[in-house]
Short mmCIF file of N, CA and C in Angstrom, two decimals:
data_model
loop_
_atom_site.label_atom_id
_atom_site.label_comp_id
_atom_site.label_asym_id
_atom_site.label_seq_id
_atom_site.Cartn_x
_atom_site.Cartn_y
_atom_site.Cartn_z
N CYS A 244 64.78 135.29 -92.69
CA CYS A 244 63.67 135.73 -93.53
C CYS A 244 63.65 137.24 -93.72
N SER A 245 64.29 137.94 -92.87
CA SER A 245 64.22 139.39 -92.89
C SER A 245 64.54 139.94 -94.26
N GLY A 246 63.56 140.60 -94.85
CA GLY A 246 63.76 141.26 -96.14
C GLY A 246 63.54 140.37 -97.34
N ALA A 247 63.46 139.05 -97.18
CA ALA A 247 63.28 138.16 -98.32
C ALA A 247 61.92 138.36 -98.97
N VAL A 248 60.90 138.37 -98.17
CA VAL A 248 59.54 138.59 -98.64
C VAL A 248 58.91 139.63 -97.73
N PRO A 249 58.50 140.77 -98.29
CA PRO A 249 57.96 141.85 -97.45
C PRO A 249 56.73 141.42 -96.66
N ASP A 250 56.59 141.96 -95.46
CA ASP A 250 55.40 141.78 -94.62
C ASP A 250 55.08 140.32 -94.31
N THR A 251 56.09 139.51 -94.09
CA THR A 251 55.85 138.10 -93.77
C THR A 251 56.51 137.69 -92.46
N ARG A 252 56.67 138.63 -91.57
CA ARG A 252 57.42 138.31 -90.34
C ARG A 252 56.76 137.21 -89.53
N HIS A 253 55.42 137.16 -89.50
CA HIS A 253 54.76 136.11 -88.72
C HIS A 253 54.94 134.74 -89.38
N SER A 254 54.82 134.71 -90.71
CA SER A 254 55.02 133.45 -91.44
C SER A 254 56.44 132.96 -91.29
N CYS A 255 57.38 133.88 -91.39
CA CYS A 255 58.79 133.51 -91.24
C CYS A 255 59.07 132.97 -89.85
N ALA A 256 58.53 133.65 -88.85
CA ALA A 256 58.74 133.20 -87.47
C ALA A 256 58.15 131.80 -87.27
N ALA A 257 56.97 131.58 -87.82
CA ALA A 257 56.33 130.27 -87.70
C ALA A 257 57.15 129.20 -88.42
N ALA A 258 57.65 129.53 -89.60
CA ALA A 258 58.46 128.58 -90.36
C ALA A 258 59.75 128.24 -89.61
N LYS A 259 60.37 129.24 -89.04
CA LYS A 259 61.61 129.00 -88.30
C LYS A 259 61.38 128.12 -87.07
N LYS A 260 60.20 128.22 -86.49
CA LYS A 260 59.89 127.41 -85.31
C LYS A 260 59.21 126.09 -85.69
N ASN A 261 59.15 125.81 -87.00
CA ASN A 261 58.48 124.61 -87.51
C ASN A 261 57.03 124.51 -87.05
N MET A 262 56.37 125.65 -87.00
CA MET A 262 54.97 125.68 -86.57
C MET A 262 54.02 125.43 -87.74
N ILE A 263 54.54 125.45 -88.95
CA ILE A 263 53.69 125.24 -90.11
C ILE A 263 53.68 123.76 -90.42
N VAL A 264 52.53 123.15 -90.35
CA VAL A 264 52.37 121.72 -90.61
C VAL A 264 51.65 121.58 -91.93
N SER A 265 52.36 121.17 -92.97
CA SER A 265 51.80 121.17 -94.31
C SER A 265 50.61 120.22 -94.45
N ASP A 266 50.55 119.14 -93.68
CA ASP A 266 49.41 118.23 -93.79
C ASP A 266 48.11 118.88 -93.33
N SER A 267 48.22 119.94 -92.54
CA SER A 267 47.01 120.60 -92.04
C SER A 267 46.48 121.64 -93.01
N ILE A 268 47.22 121.92 -94.07
CA ILE A 268 46.79 122.92 -95.05
C ILE A 268 45.97 122.21 -96.12
N LYS A 269 44.74 122.60 -96.26
CA LYS A 269 43.84 121.98 -97.23
C LYS A 269 43.52 122.97 -98.34
N PRO A 270 43.43 122.50 -99.59
CA PRO A 270 43.06 123.42 -100.67
C PRO A 270 41.62 123.87 -100.50
N ASN A 271 41.31 125.04 -101.00
CA ASN A 271 39.95 125.55 -100.95
C ASN A 271 39.14 124.83 -102.01
N SER A 272 38.29 123.92 -101.58
CA SER A 272 37.54 123.09 -102.52
C SER A 272 36.55 123.89 -103.35
N ARG A 273 36.22 125.09 -102.94
CA ARG A 273 35.29 125.91 -103.72
C ARG A 273 35.96 126.51 -104.96
N HIS A 274 37.23 126.24 -105.15
CA HIS A 274 37.92 126.77 -106.30
C HIS A 274 38.57 125.67 -107.13
N ARG A 275 38.00 124.49 -107.12
CA ARG A 275 38.55 123.37 -107.87
C ARG A 275 38.09 123.45 -109.32
N ILE A 276 39.02 123.69 -110.21
CA ILE A 276 38.71 123.79 -111.63
C ILE A 276 38.21 122.45 -112.16
N ASP A 277 38.79 121.35 -111.69
CA ASP A 277 38.35 120.05 -112.19
C ASP A 277 36.90 119.76 -111.83
N HIS A 278 36.45 120.25 -110.69
CA HIS A 278 35.04 120.09 -110.34
C HIS A 278 34.17 120.88 -111.30
N LEU A 279 34.59 122.08 -111.62
CA LEU A 279 33.85 122.89 -112.60
C LEU A 279 33.80 122.21 -113.96
N GLN A 280 34.90 121.59 -114.36
CA GLN A 280 34.93 120.89 -115.64
C GLN A 280 33.90 119.78 -115.68
N ILE A 281 33.75 119.06 -114.59
CA ILE A 281 32.73 118.00 -114.53
C ILE A 281 31.35 118.61 -114.67
N LEU A 282 31.08 119.68 -113.93
CA LEU A 282 29.76 120.32 -113.99
C LEU A 282 29.46 120.84 -115.39
N PHE A 283 30.40 121.54 -116.01
CA PHE A 283 30.15 122.11 -117.33
C PHE A 283 30.00 121.02 -118.39
N LEU A 284 30.77 119.94 -118.28
CA LEU A 284 30.62 118.84 -119.22
C LEU A 284 29.27 118.15 -119.01
N ALA A 285 28.87 117.97 -117.76
CA ALA A 285 27.56 117.38 -117.46
C ALA A 285 26.45 118.25 -118.04
N HIS A 286 26.60 119.54 -117.94
CA HIS A 286 25.62 120.48 -118.50
C HIS A 286 25.59 120.35 -120.02
N LYS A 287 26.75 120.30 -120.63
CA LYS A 287 26.86 120.17 -122.09
C LYS A 287 26.21 118.88 -122.57
N GLU A 288 26.34 117.82 -121.78
CA GLU A 288 25.78 116.52 -122.15
C GLU A 288 24.32 116.37 -121.75
N GLY A 289 23.73 117.42 -121.18
CA GLY A 289 22.31 117.40 -120.84
C GLY A 289 21.97 116.71 -119.54
N LEU A 290 22.96 116.44 -118.71
CA LEU A 290 22.69 115.80 -117.42
C LEU A 290 22.20 116.80 -116.39
N VAL A 291 22.47 118.06 -116.65
CA VAL A 291 22.11 119.16 -115.75
C VAL A 291 21.18 120.08 -116.52
N ASP A 292 20.29 120.75 -115.83
CA ASP A 292 19.33 121.68 -116.41
C ASP A 292 19.86 122.37 -117.66
N LYS A 293 19.02 122.42 -118.70
CA LYS A 293 19.42 122.98 -119.99
C LYS A 293 19.62 124.49 -119.96
N GLY A 294 19.14 125.17 -118.91
CA GLY A 294 19.32 126.62 -118.82
C GLY A 294 20.76 126.97 -118.52
N ASN A 295 20.97 128.22 -118.20
CA ASN A 295 22.32 128.68 -117.85
C ASN A 295 22.74 128.13 -116.49
N ILE A 296 24.02 127.89 -116.36
CA ILE A 296 24.56 127.47 -115.07
C ILE A 296 24.65 128.71 -114.18
N THR A 297 24.07 128.63 -113.01
CA THR A 297 24.06 129.76 -112.08
C THR A 297 25.10 129.55 -110.98
N SER A 298 25.40 130.61 -110.27
CA SER A 298 26.34 130.49 -109.15
C SER A 298 25.78 129.56 -108.08
N ALA A 299 24.46 129.56 -107.91
CA ALA A 299 23.84 128.65 -106.93
C ALA A 299 24.06 127.19 -107.33
N MET A 300 23.98 126.91 -108.63
CA MET A 300 24.23 125.54 -109.11
C MET A 300 25.68 125.14 -108.85
N ILE A 301 26.58 126.06 -109.10
CA ILE A 301 28.00 125.78 -108.88
C ILE A 301 28.26 125.48 -107.41
N LEU A 302 27.72 126.31 -106.53
CA LEU A 302 27.90 126.08 -105.09
C LEU A 302 27.28 124.76 -104.65
N HIS A 303 26.11 124.45 -105.19
CA HIS A 303 25.45 123.17 -104.87
C HIS A 303 26.34 122.00 -105.32
N PHE A 304 26.90 122.11 -106.52
CA PHE A 304 27.76 121.06 -107.05
C PHE A 304 29.01 120.90 -106.18
N TYR A 305 29.65 122.02 -105.83
CA TYR A 305 30.83 121.96 -104.97
C TYR A 305 30.50 121.29 -103.63
N ASP A 306 29.37 121.65 -103.05
CA ASP A 306 28.98 121.04 -101.77
C ASP A 306 28.79 119.54 -101.91
N ARG A 307 28.19 119.10 -103.01
CA ARG A 307 28.01 117.66 -103.23
C ARG A 307 29.35 116.97 -103.44
N MET A 308 30.26 117.63 -104.15
CA MET A 308 31.57 117.04 -104.41
C MET A 308 32.38 116.87 -103.13
N LEU A 309 32.11 117.70 -102.13
CA LEU A 309 32.81 117.56 -100.84
C LEU A 309 32.50 116.22 -100.18
N GLU A 310 31.37 115.63 -100.53
CA GLU A 310 30.95 114.36 -99.94
C GLU A 310 31.56 113.15 -100.66
N ILE A 311 32.25 113.39 -101.76
CA ILE A 311 32.75 112.31 -102.61
C ILE A 311 34.18 111.93 -102.24
N ASP A 312 34.43 110.63 -102.17
CA ASP A 312 35.79 110.13 -102.01
C ASP A 312 36.39 110.02 -103.42
N GLU A 313 37.34 110.87 -103.72
CA GLU A 313 37.91 110.95 -105.06
C GLU A 313 39.07 109.98 -105.29
N THR A 314 39.40 109.20 -104.30
CA THR A 314 40.59 108.34 -104.35
C THR A 314 40.67 107.51 -105.62
N ASN A 315 39.59 106.84 -105.98
CA ASN A 315 39.64 105.91 -107.10
C ASN A 315 39.05 106.46 -108.40
N LEU A 316 38.79 107.75 -108.44
CA LEU A 316 38.26 108.34 -109.66
C LEU A 316 39.38 108.54 -110.68
N PRO A 317 39.04 108.47 -111.97
CA PRO A 317 40.07 108.71 -113.00
C PRO A 317 40.65 110.11 -112.88
N LYS A 318 41.96 110.19 -113.07
CA LYS A 318 42.65 111.48 -112.93
C LYS A 318 43.58 111.72 -114.11
N LEU A 319 43.85 112.99 -114.34
CA LEU A 319 44.88 113.43 -115.28
C LEU A 319 46.00 114.00 -114.43
N CYS A 320 47.17 113.37 -114.50
CA CYS A 320 48.28 113.80 -113.64
C CYS A 320 49.41 114.40 -114.47
N MET A 321 50.15 115.27 -113.83
CA MET A 321 51.30 115.91 -114.46
C MET A 321 52.33 114.84 -114.82
N GLU A 322 52.91 114.98 -116.00
CA GLU A 322 53.93 114.03 -116.44
C GLU A 322 55.18 114.17 -115.57
N ARG A 323 55.93 113.07 -115.48
CA ARG A 323 57.09 113.04 -114.58
C ARG A 323 58.10 114.14 -114.91
N ASN A 324 58.36 114.38 -116.20
CA ASN A 324 59.34 115.42 -116.54
C ASN A 324 58.86 116.80 -116.09
N LYS A 325 57.56 117.04 -116.13
CA LYS A 325 57.01 118.32 -115.64
C LYS A 325 57.09 118.39 -114.12
N LEU A 326 56.88 117.26 -113.46
CA LEU A 326 57.03 117.22 -112.01
C LEU A 326 58.46 117.56 -111.60
N GLU A 327 59.42 117.04 -112.36
CA GLU A 327 60.83 117.32 -112.07
C GLU A 327 61.13 118.81 -112.23
N GLU A 328 60.57 119.41 -113.29
CA GLU A 328 60.75 120.85 -113.48
C GLU A 328 60.15 121.62 -112.32
N LEU A 329 58.95 121.22 -111.91
CA LEU A 329 58.28 121.88 -110.79
C LEU A 329 59.10 121.75 -109.51
N HIS A 330 59.65 120.56 -109.28
CA HIS A 330 60.47 120.36 -108.09
C HIS A 330 61.69 121.27 -108.10
N LYS A 331 62.36 121.38 -109.24
CA LYS A 331 63.54 122.25 -109.34
C LYS A 331 63.18 123.70 -109.03
N ILE A 332 62.08 124.16 -109.60
CA ILE A 332 61.63 125.53 -109.34
C ILE A 332 61.30 125.70 -107.87
N SER A 333 60.59 124.74 -107.32
CA SER A 333 60.21 124.79 -105.91
C SER A 333 61.44 124.86 -105.01
N TRP A 334 62.45 124.06 -105.34
CA TRP A 334 63.67 124.05 -104.53
C TRP A 334 64.41 125.38 -104.63
N ARG A 335 64.46 125.94 -105.85
CA ARG A 335 65.12 127.25 -106.02
C ARG A 335 64.40 128.33 -105.21
N VAL A 336 63.09 128.32 -105.23
CA VAL A 336 62.32 129.30 -104.45
C VAL A 336 62.57 129.09 -102.96
N GLU A 337 62.55 127.84 -102.54
CA GLU A 337 62.82 127.52 -101.13
C GLU A 337 64.17 128.10 -100.69
N LEU A 338 65.19 127.89 -101.51
CA LEU A 338 66.52 128.40 -101.18
C LEU A 338 66.59 129.92 -101.21
N SER A 339 65.81 130.53 -102.09
CA SER A 339 65.84 132.00 -102.15
C SER A 339 65.24 132.61 -100.89
N ILE A 340 64.30 131.91 -100.28
CA ILE A 340 63.66 132.41 -99.06
C ILE A 340 64.41 131.93 -97.81
N PHE A 341 64.86 130.67 -97.85
CA PHE A 341 65.56 130.08 -96.70
C PHE A 341 66.91 129.52 -97.13
N PRO A 342 67.88 130.38 -97.42
CA PRO A 342 69.18 129.88 -97.89
C PRO A 342 69.87 128.95 -96.89
N GLU A 343 69.51 129.07 -95.63
CA GLU A 343 70.13 128.21 -94.61
C GLU A 343 69.70 126.74 -94.75
N ARG A 344 68.72 126.47 -95.59
CA ARG A 344 68.24 125.09 -95.79
C ARG A 344 68.97 124.38 -96.93
N TYR A 345 70.09 124.92 -97.36
CA TYR A 345 70.83 124.38 -98.50
C TYR A 345 71.04 122.87 -98.41
N ASP A 346 71.31 122.36 -97.24
CA ASP A 346 71.60 120.93 -97.06
C ASP A 346 70.34 120.08 -96.89
N ASP A 347 69.17 120.70 -97.02
CA ASP A 347 67.91 119.98 -96.78
C ASP A 347 67.21 119.55 -98.07
N GLU A 348 67.93 119.47 -99.18
CA GLU A 348 67.28 119.13 -100.45
C GLU A 348 66.57 117.78 -100.36
N SER A 349 67.14 116.83 -99.67
CA SER A 349 66.51 115.50 -99.57
C SER A 349 65.18 115.58 -98.82
N LEU A 350 65.11 116.44 -97.81
CA LEU A 350 63.84 116.63 -97.10
C LEU A 350 62.81 117.30 -98.00
N HIS A 351 63.27 118.25 -98.78
CA HIS A 351 62.37 118.93 -99.73
C HIS A 351 61.84 117.93 -100.75
N ARG A 352 62.74 117.10 -101.28
CA ARG A 352 62.35 116.07 -102.26
C ARG A 352 61.35 115.10 -101.64
N GLU A 353 61.61 114.68 -100.43
CA GLU A 353 60.72 113.74 -99.73
C GLU A 353 59.32 114.33 -99.58
N ALA A 354 59.25 115.59 -99.17
CA ALA A 354 57.95 116.25 -99.01
C ALA A 354 57.26 116.39 -100.36
N PHE A 355 58.01 116.74 -101.39
CA PHE A 355 57.46 116.88 -102.73
C PHE A 355 56.88 115.55 -103.20
N GLU A 356 57.64 114.47 -103.05
CA GLU A 356 57.19 113.15 -103.49
C GLU A 356 55.97 112.68 -102.70
N LYS A 357 55.87 113.11 -101.46
CA LYS A 357 54.69 112.78 -100.67
C LYS A 357 53.44 113.38 -101.32
N TYR A 358 53.56 114.62 -101.77
CA TYR A 358 52.43 115.26 -102.47
C TYR A 358 52.14 114.57 -103.79
N VAL A 359 53.19 114.16 -104.51
CA VAL A 359 52.99 113.43 -105.77
C VAL A 359 52.21 112.14 -105.49
N SER A 360 52.59 111.42 -104.45
CA SER A 360 51.93 110.15 -104.13
C SER A 360 50.47 110.34 -103.72
N LYS A 361 50.14 111.54 -103.25
CA LYS A 361 48.75 111.84 -102.86
C LYS A 361 47.97 112.50 -104.00
N ASP A 362 48.50 112.43 -105.22
CA ASP A 362 47.85 113.00 -106.40
C ASP A 362 47.64 114.51 -106.31
N ALA A 363 48.52 115.19 -105.61
CA ALA A 363 48.38 116.65 -105.46
C ALA A 363 48.55 117.38 -106.79
N TYR A 364 49.21 116.75 -107.75
CA TYR A 364 49.44 117.39 -109.04
C TYR A 364 48.59 116.73 -110.11
N CYS A 365 47.40 116.32 -109.71
CA CYS A 365 46.44 115.69 -110.61
C CYS A 365 45.11 116.43 -110.55
N ASP A 366 44.36 116.32 -111.62
CA ASP A 366 42.99 116.80 -111.66
C ASP A 366 42.09 115.62 -111.99
N LEU A 367 40.85 115.72 -111.59
CA LEU A 367 39.90 114.69 -111.98
C LEU A 367 39.70 114.75 -113.49
N ASP A 368 39.56 113.58 -114.11
CA ASP A 368 39.35 113.49 -115.56
C ASP A 368 37.85 113.52 -115.82
N ALA A 369 37.33 114.70 -116.12
CA ALA A 369 35.88 114.90 -116.29
C ALA A 369 35.30 113.98 -117.37
N LYS A 370 35.99 113.84 -118.49
CA LYS A 370 35.47 113.01 -119.59
C LYS A 370 35.32 111.55 -119.17
N LYS A 371 36.34 111.01 -118.52
CA LYS A 371 36.26 109.61 -118.09
C LYS A 371 35.23 109.43 -116.98
N ILE A 372 35.17 110.38 -116.07
CA ILE A 372 34.22 110.28 -114.95
C ILE A 372 32.79 110.26 -115.47
N LEU A 373 32.49 111.13 -116.43
CA LEU A 373 31.11 111.20 -116.93
C LEU A 373 30.79 110.09 -117.92
N LYS A 374 31.73 109.21 -118.19
CA LYS A 374 31.44 107.99 -118.95
C LYS A 374 30.99 106.87 -118.02
N LEU A 375 31.18 107.07 -116.72
CA LEU A 375 30.77 106.07 -115.74
C LEU A 375 29.27 106.22 -115.48
N PRO A 376 28.48 105.17 -115.74
CA PRO A 376 27.02 105.28 -115.59
C PRO A 376 26.59 105.75 -114.20
N GLU A 377 27.27 105.26 -113.15
CA GLU A 377 26.87 105.66 -111.80
C GLU A 377 27.09 107.15 -111.57
N TRP A 378 28.12 107.70 -112.19
CA TRP A 378 28.37 109.13 -112.05
C TRP A 378 27.36 109.95 -112.84
N ARG A 379 27.01 109.48 -114.02
CA ARG A 379 26.02 110.20 -114.83
C ARG A 379 24.71 110.31 -114.07
N SER A 380 24.28 109.19 -113.50
CA SER A 380 22.99 109.22 -112.78
C SER A 380 23.10 110.01 -111.48
N MET A 381 24.24 109.95 -110.81
CA MET A 381 24.41 110.68 -109.56
C MET A 381 24.37 112.19 -109.82
N VAL A 382 25.13 112.66 -110.80
CA VAL A 382 25.15 114.09 -111.11
C VAL A 382 23.76 114.55 -111.54
N GLN A 383 23.11 113.74 -112.33
CA GLN A 383 21.74 114.07 -112.77
C GLN A 383 20.81 114.20 -111.56
N SER A 384 20.95 113.31 -110.61
CA SER A 384 20.08 113.33 -109.43
C SER A 384 20.32 114.57 -108.56
N TRP A 385 21.50 115.13 -108.62
CA TRP A 385 21.80 116.31 -107.82
C TRP A 385 21.05 117.55 -108.30
N PHE A 386 20.59 117.53 -109.54
CA PHE A 386 19.96 118.73 -110.11
C PHE A 386 18.53 118.51 -110.56
N ASN A 387 18.03 117.32 -110.45
CA ASN A 387 16.65 117.07 -110.91
C ASN A 387 15.76 116.61 -109.77
#
């Protein structure tokens, strides 16, 4: 890792010792664009207060979304050809940082496909979700 990426000696050391466990890394749910899309569409459709959306409303919505199991909600996912492009880029970056992993492409592919299977490259489909009556009433109840 030396010199590949400046000021990353601790990350490199951890990676070399396999101390980084990708399953333990969670996205910051307070920055989910798809959650914002649901809130703004709900606002546009009059399910949420007709006034301006405030930061407090956004935080309240994010907190409520943390309680939701999104497994079976409608999603918009990246097309397979785009996933393949992303994988190629990801593998090139991996090799540029860790050239010694040249023979590990199958492991990289396996990890990538694991994320695909977990809908990591999908967003919630706000339009379809807000067509569901139970969701319309639930979102409305969060703000009224």
